[in-house]
Coordinates of C-alpha atoms and ligand atoms in Angstrom, one line a residue:
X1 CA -62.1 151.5 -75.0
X2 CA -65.2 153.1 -75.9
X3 CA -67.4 156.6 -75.4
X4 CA -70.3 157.4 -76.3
X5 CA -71.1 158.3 -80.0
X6 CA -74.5 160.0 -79.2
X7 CA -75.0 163.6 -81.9
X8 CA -78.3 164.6 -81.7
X9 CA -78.1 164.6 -85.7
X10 CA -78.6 160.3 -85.3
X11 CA -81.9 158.7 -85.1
X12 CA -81.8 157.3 -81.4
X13 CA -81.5 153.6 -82.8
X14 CA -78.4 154.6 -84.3
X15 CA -76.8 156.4 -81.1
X16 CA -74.2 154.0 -79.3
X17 CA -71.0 153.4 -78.3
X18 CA -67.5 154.6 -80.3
X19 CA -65.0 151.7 -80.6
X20 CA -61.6 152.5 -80.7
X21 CA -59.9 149.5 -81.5
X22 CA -56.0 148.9 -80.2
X23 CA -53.2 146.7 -83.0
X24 CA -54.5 143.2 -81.3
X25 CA -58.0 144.2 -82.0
X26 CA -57.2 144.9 -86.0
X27 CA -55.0 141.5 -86.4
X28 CA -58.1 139.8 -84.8
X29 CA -60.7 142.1 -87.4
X30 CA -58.6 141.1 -90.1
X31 CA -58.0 137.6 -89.1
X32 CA -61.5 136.8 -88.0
X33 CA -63.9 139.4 -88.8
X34 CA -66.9 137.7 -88.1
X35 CA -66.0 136.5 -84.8
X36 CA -64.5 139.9 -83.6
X37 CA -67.8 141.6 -84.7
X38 CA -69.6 139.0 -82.6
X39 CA -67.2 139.9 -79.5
X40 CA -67.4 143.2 -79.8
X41 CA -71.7 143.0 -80.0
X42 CA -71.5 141.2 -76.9
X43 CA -69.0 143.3 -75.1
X44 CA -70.6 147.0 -76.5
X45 CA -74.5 146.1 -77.1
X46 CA -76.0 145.8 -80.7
X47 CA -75.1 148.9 -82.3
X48 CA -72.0 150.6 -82.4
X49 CA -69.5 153.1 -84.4
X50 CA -66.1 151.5 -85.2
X51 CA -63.2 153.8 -85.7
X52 CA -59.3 152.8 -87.0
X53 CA -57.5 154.7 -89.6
X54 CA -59.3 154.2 -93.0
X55 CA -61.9 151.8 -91.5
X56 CA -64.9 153.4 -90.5
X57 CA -68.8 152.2 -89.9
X58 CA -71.8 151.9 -88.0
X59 CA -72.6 147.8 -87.0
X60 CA -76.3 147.3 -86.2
X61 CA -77.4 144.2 -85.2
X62 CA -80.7 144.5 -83.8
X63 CA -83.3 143.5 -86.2
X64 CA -84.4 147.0 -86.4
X65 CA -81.4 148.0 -88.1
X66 CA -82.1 144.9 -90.3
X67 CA -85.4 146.3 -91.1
X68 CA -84.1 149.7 -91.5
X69 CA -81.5 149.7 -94.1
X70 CA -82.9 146.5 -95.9
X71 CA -86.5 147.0 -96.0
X72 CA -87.9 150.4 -95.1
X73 CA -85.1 152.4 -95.7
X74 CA -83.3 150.5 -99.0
X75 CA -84.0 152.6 -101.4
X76 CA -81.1 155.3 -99.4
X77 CA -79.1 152.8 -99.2
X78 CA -76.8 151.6 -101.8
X79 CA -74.1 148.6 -102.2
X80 CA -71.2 150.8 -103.0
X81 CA -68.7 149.6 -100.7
X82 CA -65.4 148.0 -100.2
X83 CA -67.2 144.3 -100.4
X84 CA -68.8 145.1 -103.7
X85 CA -66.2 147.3 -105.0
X86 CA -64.0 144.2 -104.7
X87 CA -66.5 141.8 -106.1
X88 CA -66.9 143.7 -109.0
X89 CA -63.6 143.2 -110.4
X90 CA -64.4 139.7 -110.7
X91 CA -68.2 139.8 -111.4
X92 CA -69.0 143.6 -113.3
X93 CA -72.0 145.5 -112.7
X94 CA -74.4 143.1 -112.2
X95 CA -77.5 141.5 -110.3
X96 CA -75.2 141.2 -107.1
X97 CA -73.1 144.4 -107.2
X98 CA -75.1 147.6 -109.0
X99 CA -78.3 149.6 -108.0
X100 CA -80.7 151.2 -109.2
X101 CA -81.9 151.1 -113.1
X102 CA -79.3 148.9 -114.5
X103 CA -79.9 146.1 -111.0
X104 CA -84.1 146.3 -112.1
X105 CA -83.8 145.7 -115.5
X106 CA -80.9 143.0 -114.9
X107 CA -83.5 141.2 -112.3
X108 CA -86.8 142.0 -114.4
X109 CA -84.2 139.7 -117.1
X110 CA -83.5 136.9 -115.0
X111 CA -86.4 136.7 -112.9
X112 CA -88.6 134.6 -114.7
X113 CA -85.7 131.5 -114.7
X114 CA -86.5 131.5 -110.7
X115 CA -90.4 131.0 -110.4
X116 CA -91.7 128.7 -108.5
X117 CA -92.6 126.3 -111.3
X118 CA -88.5 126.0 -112.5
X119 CA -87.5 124.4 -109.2
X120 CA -89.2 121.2 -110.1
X121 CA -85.7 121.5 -112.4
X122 CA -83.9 122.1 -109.2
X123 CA -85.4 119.4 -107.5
X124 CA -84.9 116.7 -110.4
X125 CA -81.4 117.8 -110.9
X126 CA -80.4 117.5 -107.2
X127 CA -81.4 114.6 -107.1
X128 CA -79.9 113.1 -110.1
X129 CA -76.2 114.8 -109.5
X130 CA -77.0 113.3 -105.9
X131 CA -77.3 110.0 -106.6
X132 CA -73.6 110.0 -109.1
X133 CA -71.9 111.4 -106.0
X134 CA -73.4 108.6 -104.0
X135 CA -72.7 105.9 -106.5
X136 CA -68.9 107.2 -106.3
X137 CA -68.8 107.2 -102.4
X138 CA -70.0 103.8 -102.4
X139 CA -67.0 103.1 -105.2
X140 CA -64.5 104.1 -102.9
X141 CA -61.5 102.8 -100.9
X142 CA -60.7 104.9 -98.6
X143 CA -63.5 106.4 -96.0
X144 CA -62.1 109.8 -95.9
X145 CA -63.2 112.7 -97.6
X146 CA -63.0 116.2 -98.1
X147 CA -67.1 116.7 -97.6
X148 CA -66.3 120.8 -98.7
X149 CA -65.0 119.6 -101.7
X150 CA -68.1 117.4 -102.1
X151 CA -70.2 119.7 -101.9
X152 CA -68.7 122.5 -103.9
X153 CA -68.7 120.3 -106.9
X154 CA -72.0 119.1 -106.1
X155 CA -73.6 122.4 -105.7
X156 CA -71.9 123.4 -108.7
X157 CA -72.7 120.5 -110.9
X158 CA -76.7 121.3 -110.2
X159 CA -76.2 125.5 -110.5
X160 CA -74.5 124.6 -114.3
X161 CA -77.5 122.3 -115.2
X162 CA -80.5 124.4 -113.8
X163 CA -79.6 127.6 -114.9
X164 CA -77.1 127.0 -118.2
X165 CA -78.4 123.6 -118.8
X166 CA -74.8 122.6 -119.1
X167 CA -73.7 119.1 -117.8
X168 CA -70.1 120.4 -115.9
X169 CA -68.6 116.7 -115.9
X170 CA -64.6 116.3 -115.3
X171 CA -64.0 120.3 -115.5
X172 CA -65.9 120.5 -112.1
X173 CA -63.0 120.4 -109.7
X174 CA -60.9 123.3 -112.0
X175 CA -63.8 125.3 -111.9
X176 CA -64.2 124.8 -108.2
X177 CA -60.9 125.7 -107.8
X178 CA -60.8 129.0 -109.7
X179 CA -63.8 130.0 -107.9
X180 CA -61.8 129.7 -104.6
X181 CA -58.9 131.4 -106.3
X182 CA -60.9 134.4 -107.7
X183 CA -62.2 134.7 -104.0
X184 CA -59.5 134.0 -101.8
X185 CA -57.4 137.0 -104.3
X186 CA -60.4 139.3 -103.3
X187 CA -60.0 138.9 -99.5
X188 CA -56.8 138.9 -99.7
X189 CA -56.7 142.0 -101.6
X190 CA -59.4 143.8 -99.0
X191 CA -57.8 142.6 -96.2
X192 CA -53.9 144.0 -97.3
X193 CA -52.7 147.7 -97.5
X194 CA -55.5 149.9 -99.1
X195 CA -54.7 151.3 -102.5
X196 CA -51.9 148.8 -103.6
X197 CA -53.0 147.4 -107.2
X198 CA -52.8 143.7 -107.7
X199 CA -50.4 143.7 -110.1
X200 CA -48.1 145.0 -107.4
X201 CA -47.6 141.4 -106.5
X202 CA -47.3 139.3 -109.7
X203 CA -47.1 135.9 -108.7
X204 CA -50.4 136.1 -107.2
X205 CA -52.2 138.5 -109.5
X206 CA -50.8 135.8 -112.0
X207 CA -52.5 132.9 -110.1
X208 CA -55.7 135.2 -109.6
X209 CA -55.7 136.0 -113.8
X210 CA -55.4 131.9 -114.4
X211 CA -58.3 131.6 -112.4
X212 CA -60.3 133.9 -114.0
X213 CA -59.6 132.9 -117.5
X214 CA -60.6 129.3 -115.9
X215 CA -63.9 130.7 -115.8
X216 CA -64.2 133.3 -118.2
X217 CA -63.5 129.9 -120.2
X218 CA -66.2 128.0 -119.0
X219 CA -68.9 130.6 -119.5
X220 CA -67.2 130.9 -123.3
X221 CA -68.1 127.5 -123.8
X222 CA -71.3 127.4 -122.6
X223 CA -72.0 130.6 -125.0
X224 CA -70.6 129.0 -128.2
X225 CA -72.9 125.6 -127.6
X226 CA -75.7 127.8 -127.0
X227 CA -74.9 129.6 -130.3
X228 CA -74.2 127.1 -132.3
X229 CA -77.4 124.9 -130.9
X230 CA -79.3 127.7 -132.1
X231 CA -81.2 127.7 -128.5
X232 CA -84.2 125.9 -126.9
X233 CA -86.3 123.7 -128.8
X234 CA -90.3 124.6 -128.6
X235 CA -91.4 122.8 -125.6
X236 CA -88.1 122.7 -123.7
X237 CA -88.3 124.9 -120.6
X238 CA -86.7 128.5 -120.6
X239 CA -83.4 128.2 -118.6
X240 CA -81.5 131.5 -117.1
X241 CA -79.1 131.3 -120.3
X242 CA -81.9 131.7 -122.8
X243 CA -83.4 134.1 -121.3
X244 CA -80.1 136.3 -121.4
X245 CA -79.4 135.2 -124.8
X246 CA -83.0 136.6 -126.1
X247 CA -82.5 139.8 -123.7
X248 CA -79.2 140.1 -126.2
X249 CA -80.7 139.8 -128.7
X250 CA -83.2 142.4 -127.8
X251 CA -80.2 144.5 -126.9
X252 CA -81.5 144.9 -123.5
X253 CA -78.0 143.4 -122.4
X254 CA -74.9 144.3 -123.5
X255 CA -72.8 140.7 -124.5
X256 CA -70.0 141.9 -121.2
X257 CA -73.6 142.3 -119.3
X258 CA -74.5 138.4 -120.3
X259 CA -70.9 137.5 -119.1
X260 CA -70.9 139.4 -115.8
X261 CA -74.6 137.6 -114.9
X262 CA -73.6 134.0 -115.6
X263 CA -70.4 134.5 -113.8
X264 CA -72.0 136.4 -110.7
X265 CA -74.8 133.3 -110.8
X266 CA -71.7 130.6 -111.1
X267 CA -70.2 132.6 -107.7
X268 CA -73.4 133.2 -105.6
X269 CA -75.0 130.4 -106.6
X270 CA -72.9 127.1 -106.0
X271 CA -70.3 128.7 -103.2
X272 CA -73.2 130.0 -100.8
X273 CA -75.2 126.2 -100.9
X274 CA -72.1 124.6 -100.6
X275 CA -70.7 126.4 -97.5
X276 CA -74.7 125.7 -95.8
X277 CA -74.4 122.0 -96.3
X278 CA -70.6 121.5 -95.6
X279 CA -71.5 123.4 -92.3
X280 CA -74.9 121.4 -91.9
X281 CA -72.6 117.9 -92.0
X282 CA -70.0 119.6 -89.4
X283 CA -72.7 120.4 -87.0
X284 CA -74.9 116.9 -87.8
X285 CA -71.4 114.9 -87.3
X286 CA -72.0 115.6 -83.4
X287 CA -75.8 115.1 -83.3
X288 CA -76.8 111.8 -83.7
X289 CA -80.6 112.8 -82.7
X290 CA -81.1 114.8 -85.0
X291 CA -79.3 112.6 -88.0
X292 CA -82.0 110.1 -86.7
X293 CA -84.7 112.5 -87.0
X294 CA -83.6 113.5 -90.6
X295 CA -83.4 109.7 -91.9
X296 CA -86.7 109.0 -90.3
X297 CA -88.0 111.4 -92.6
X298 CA -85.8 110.8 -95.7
X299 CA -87.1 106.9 -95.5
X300 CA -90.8 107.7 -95.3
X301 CA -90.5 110.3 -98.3
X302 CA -91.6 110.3 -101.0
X303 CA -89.6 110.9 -104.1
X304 CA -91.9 111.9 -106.3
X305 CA -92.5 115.5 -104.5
X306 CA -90.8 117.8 -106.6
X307 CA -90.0 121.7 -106.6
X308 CA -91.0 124.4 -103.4
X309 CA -93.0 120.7 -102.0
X310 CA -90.0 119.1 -101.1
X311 CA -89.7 122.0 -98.4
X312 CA -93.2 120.8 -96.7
X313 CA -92.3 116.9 -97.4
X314 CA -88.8 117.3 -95.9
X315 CA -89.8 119.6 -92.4
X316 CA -86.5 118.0 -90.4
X317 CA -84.4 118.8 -93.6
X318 CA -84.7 122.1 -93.8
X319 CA -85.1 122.7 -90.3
X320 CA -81.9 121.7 -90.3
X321 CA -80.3 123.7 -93.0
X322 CA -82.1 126.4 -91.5
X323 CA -80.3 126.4 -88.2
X324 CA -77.2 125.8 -90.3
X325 CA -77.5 129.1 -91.7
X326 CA -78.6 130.8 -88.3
X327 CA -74.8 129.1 -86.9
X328 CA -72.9 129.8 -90.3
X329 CA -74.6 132.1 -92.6
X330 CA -72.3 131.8 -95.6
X331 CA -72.7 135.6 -96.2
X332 CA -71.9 136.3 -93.0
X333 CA -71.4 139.9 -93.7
X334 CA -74.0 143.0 -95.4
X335 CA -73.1 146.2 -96.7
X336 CA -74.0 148.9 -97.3
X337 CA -73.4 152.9 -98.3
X338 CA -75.6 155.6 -96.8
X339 CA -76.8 157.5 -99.7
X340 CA -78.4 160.2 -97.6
X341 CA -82.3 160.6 -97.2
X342 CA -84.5 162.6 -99.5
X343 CA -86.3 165.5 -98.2
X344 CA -89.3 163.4 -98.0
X345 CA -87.9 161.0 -95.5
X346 CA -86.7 161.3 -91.5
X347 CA -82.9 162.2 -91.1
X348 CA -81.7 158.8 -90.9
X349 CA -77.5 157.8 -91.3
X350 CA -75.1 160.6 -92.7
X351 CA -74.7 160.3 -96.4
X352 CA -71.6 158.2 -97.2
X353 CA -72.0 155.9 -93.5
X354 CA -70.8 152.7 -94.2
X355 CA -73.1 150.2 -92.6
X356 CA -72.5 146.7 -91.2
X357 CA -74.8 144.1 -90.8
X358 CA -73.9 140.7 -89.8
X359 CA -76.5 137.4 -90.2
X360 CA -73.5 135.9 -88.1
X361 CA -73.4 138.3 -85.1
X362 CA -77.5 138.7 -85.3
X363 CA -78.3 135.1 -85.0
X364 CA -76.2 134.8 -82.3
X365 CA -77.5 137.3 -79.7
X366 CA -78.8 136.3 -76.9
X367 CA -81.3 138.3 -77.1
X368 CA -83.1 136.9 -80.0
X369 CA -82.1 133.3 -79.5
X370 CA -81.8 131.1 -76.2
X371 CA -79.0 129.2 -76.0
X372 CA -77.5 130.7 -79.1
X373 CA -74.0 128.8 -79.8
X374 CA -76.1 125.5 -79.3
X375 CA -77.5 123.7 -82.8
X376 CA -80.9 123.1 -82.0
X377 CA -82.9 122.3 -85.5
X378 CA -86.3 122.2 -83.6
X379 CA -85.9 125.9 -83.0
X380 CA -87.7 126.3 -86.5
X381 CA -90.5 124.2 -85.8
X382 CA -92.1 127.5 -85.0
X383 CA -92.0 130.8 -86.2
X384 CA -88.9 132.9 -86.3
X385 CA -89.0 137.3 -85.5
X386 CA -88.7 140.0 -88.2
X387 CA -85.5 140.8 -88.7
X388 CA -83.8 138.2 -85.9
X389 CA -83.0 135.4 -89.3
X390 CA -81.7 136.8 -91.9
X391 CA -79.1 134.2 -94.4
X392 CA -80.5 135.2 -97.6
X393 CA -80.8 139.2 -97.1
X394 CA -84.3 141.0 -97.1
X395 CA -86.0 143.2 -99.3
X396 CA -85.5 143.9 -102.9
X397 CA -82.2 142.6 -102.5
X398 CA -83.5 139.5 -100.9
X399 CA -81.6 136.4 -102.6
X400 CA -82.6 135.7 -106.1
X401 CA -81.6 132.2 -105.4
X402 CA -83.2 131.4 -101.9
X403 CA -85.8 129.0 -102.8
X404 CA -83.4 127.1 -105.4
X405 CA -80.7 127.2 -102.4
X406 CA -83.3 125.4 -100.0
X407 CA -85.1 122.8 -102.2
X408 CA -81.5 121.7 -103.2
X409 CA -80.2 121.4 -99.8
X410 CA -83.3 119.7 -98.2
X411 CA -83.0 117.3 -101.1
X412 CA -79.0 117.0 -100.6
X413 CA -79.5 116.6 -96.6
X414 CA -82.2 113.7 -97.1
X415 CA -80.6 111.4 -99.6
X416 CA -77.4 111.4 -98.6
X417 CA -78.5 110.3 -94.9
X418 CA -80.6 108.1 -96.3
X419 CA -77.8 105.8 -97.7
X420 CA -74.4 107.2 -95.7
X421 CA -73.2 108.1 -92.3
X422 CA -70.7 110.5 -92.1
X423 CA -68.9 111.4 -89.2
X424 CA -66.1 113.9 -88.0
X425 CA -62.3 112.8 -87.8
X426 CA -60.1 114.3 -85.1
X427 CA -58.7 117.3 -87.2
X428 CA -59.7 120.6 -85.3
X429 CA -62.1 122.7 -87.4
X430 CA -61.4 126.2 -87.7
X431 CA -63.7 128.9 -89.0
X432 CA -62.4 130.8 -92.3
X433 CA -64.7 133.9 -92.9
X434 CA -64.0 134.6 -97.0
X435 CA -66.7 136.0 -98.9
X436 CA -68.0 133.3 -97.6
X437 CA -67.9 131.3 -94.3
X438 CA -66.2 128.0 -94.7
X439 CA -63.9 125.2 -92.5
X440 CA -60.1 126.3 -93.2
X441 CA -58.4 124.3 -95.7
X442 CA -62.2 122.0 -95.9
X443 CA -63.8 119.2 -94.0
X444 CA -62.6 115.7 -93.5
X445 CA -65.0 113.6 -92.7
X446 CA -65.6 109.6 -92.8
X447 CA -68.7 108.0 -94.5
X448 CA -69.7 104.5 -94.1
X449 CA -72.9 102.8 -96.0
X450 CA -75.7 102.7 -93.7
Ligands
HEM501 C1 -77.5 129.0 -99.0 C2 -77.3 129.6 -100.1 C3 -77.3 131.1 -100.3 C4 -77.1 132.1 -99.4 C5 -76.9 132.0 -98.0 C6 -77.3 133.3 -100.2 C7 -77.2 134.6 -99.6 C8 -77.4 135.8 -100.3 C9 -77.5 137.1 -99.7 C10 -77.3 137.4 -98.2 C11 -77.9 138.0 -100.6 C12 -78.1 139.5 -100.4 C13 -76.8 140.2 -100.4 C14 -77.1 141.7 -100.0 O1 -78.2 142.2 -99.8 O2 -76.1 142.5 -100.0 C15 -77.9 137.2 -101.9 C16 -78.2 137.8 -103.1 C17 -78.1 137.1 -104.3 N1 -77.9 135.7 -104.4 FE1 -77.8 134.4 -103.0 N2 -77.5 133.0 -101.5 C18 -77.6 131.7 -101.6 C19 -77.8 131.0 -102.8 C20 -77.9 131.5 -104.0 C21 -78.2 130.8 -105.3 C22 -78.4 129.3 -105.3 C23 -78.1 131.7 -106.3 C24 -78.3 131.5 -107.7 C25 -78.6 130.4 -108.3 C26 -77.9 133.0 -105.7 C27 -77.8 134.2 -106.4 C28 -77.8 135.4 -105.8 C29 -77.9 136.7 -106.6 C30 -77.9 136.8 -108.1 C31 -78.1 137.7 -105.6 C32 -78.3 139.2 -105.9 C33 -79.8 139.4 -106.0 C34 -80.2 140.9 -106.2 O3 -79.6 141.8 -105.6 O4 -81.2 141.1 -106.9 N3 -77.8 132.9 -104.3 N4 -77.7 135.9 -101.6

């Protein structure tokens, strides 16, 4: 059911269609959100207004409305929304979730611990927390295994050492876990009756507050070492915890500040690689091609290329983690709040629009990419539109993390080809969109030594 939503008061690439959606259509937004977006795109046309009750927003999905509210237009645009709003309780105000003066001086901060020279840290520690999960698959009896659970752990072992320089060990899997926890409350929470507090249900606001102290413990920890090592030693390279440690100490960040940045880098920055690569091994598990093409190049490598030169070394790699995030971004979904333009600007949306933008639904048009459902890796051989690619955000707000994410998964994709096979069992694989897109309940797979 749809009209037209056409005021003159809209800038004409905002004018289109008004969904009204019927009970089916909610139970699919709510059980699928990222594939009933996708539907509706294809059914309506890349921009429309959606209309039920309290939800209400504007989806744009050509990359003109990427542009738009990223890049030209981001400063009138702001991230407070239901998706942040919900974050927050778990992360603060910090680099993820604020705006304005306090998300500058938080980046100006942190900044410095992602240069270009630090992922040669990213690239030896990848490798390294590699080769022990290797070691361990080859130690195994049974071929079976949960590759999502691999690869959180994985991901998560290399985010602890880079950035805290903390060697995560046997606590891995809990802190896994409470991640999920913490994020699977959240959804839950946003996806239930508006305005009922958690504690409303206390068995699982009991299970959520267990999972938070999980990993308010962890980043306790890490605090007290760093304390009590009295910090870096002269030569020893600056990592992300130092840097907010001296910022504390410069009271340029409040001690609950320090907190809420090393817990929003433990979420956004082991959960997002991990859902790439678990996606990258679901869609290589059917394309033996291209698992060729990618152990070609992991044997002739060389593995003494290190940092953002892994990324030219290893081409089929990340062209492959590349279309792995064009299938399954894991932050499928962007928000954002219309703040209203300044005098000095065109009218552009109504102050307090909510805006979608999907990475999901974008990258899968038609449109912008032949063939879209099919995994093609060579589609990145050349290069891709403004606006049409868009996993890691644009902007300011571009990812803090993107080249950390793809020198670690270029590394992950080549060196575990080059000593395993893995390949899909018969279990169906169903798409769970959380704050981040993963396979329901994980991904069995079986590996065999090549
Ligand atoms: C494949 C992996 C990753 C994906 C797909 C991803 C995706 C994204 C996206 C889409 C945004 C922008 C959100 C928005 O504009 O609303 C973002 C921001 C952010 N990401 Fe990532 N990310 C990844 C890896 C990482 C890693 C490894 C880290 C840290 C080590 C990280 C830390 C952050 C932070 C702190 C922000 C907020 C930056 C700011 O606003 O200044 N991410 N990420």
């Amino acid at each position: 059911m749809s009209k037209q939503f056409n005021s003159l008061s809209l800038p004409e690439a905002w004018r289109g269609p008004a969904v009204k959606p019927s009970l089916v259509d909610l139970k699919q937004f709510r059980d699928h959100p990222h594939r009933f977006l996708l539907e509706l795109a294809r059914e309506h046309g890349d921009i429309f207004w959606y209309g039920a009750g309290p939800i209400r927003f504007v989806f744009g999905a050509r990359p003109e409305h990427v542009h738009h509210v990223l890049v030209e237009g981001q400063q009138h645009y702001s991230k407070r929304t239901f998706q942040y709003g919900f974050l927050k309780e778990v992360t603060g105000d910090g680099l993820l979730t604020s705006d304005g003066t306090l998300w500058r001086e938080r980046r100006r901060i942190q900044q410095p611990a992602f240069r270009k020279k630090r992922l040669d840290l990213v690239s030896d520690s990848t490798r390294r927390a590699t080769a022990r999960m290797l070691d361990a698959w080859a130690n195994r009896d049974q071929p079976e295994l949960d590759v999502a659970s691999e690869m959180f752990e994985l991901s998560l072992d290399v985010v602890m050492d880079v950035l805290f320089g903390y060697t995560i060990g046997d606590e891995a899997a809990d802190v896994v876990g409470a991640t999920l926890g913490v994020l699977h409350h959240l959804i839950r929470r946003s996806r239930s009756i508006p305005g009922i507090p958690s504690w409303l249900t206390p068995r699982r606001h009991a299970e959520y507050a267990q999972s938070l102290a999980v990993l308010d413990g962890v980043i306790a920890r890490i605090l007290q070492r760093r304390r009590t090592s009295g910090g870096r030693a002269g030569d020893e390279p600056e990592t992300l915890l130092d840097l907010l440690v001296e910022a504390e100490g410069e009271q340029r960040i409040t001690p609950e500040g320090v907190r809420n940045e090393m817990m929003t880098m433990i979420i956004a920055g082991h959960e997002t690689v991990a859902s790439a690569l678990t996606w990258a091994w679901h869609l290589l598990g059917t394309a033996p091609d291209d698992v060729a093409a990618l152990r070609n190049e992991a044997d002739a490598a060389k593995d003494s290329a290190a940092g953002l030169e892994i990324l030219s070394s290893l081409t089929y790699a990340r062209n492959v983690i590349s279309e792995a995030l064009r299938l399954y971004p894991p932050a499928w979904i962007v928000t954002r709040r219309s703040e209203g333009a300044t005098t000095n600007t065109p009218s552009w949306l109504p102050r307090g629009t909510l805006v979608m933008l999907s990475p999901f639904v974008t990258q899968r048009l038609e449109a912008y990419w032949p063939d879209p459902d099919v995994f093609n890796p060579r589609r990145f051989e050349a290069p891709v539109a403004n606006g049409t690619w868009f996993p890691f955000g644009a902007g300011q707000r571009l990812c803090i993390g993107k080249d950390f994410a793809l020198v670690e998964a270029a590394i992950i994709l080549s060196d575990v080809s080059r000593r395993f096979t893995l390949r899909p069992t018969s279990d169906p694989v169903r798409e769970y969109s959380g704050v981040t897109l993963q396979p329901e309940g994980g991904l069995p797979m079986t590996i065999a030594l090549r």
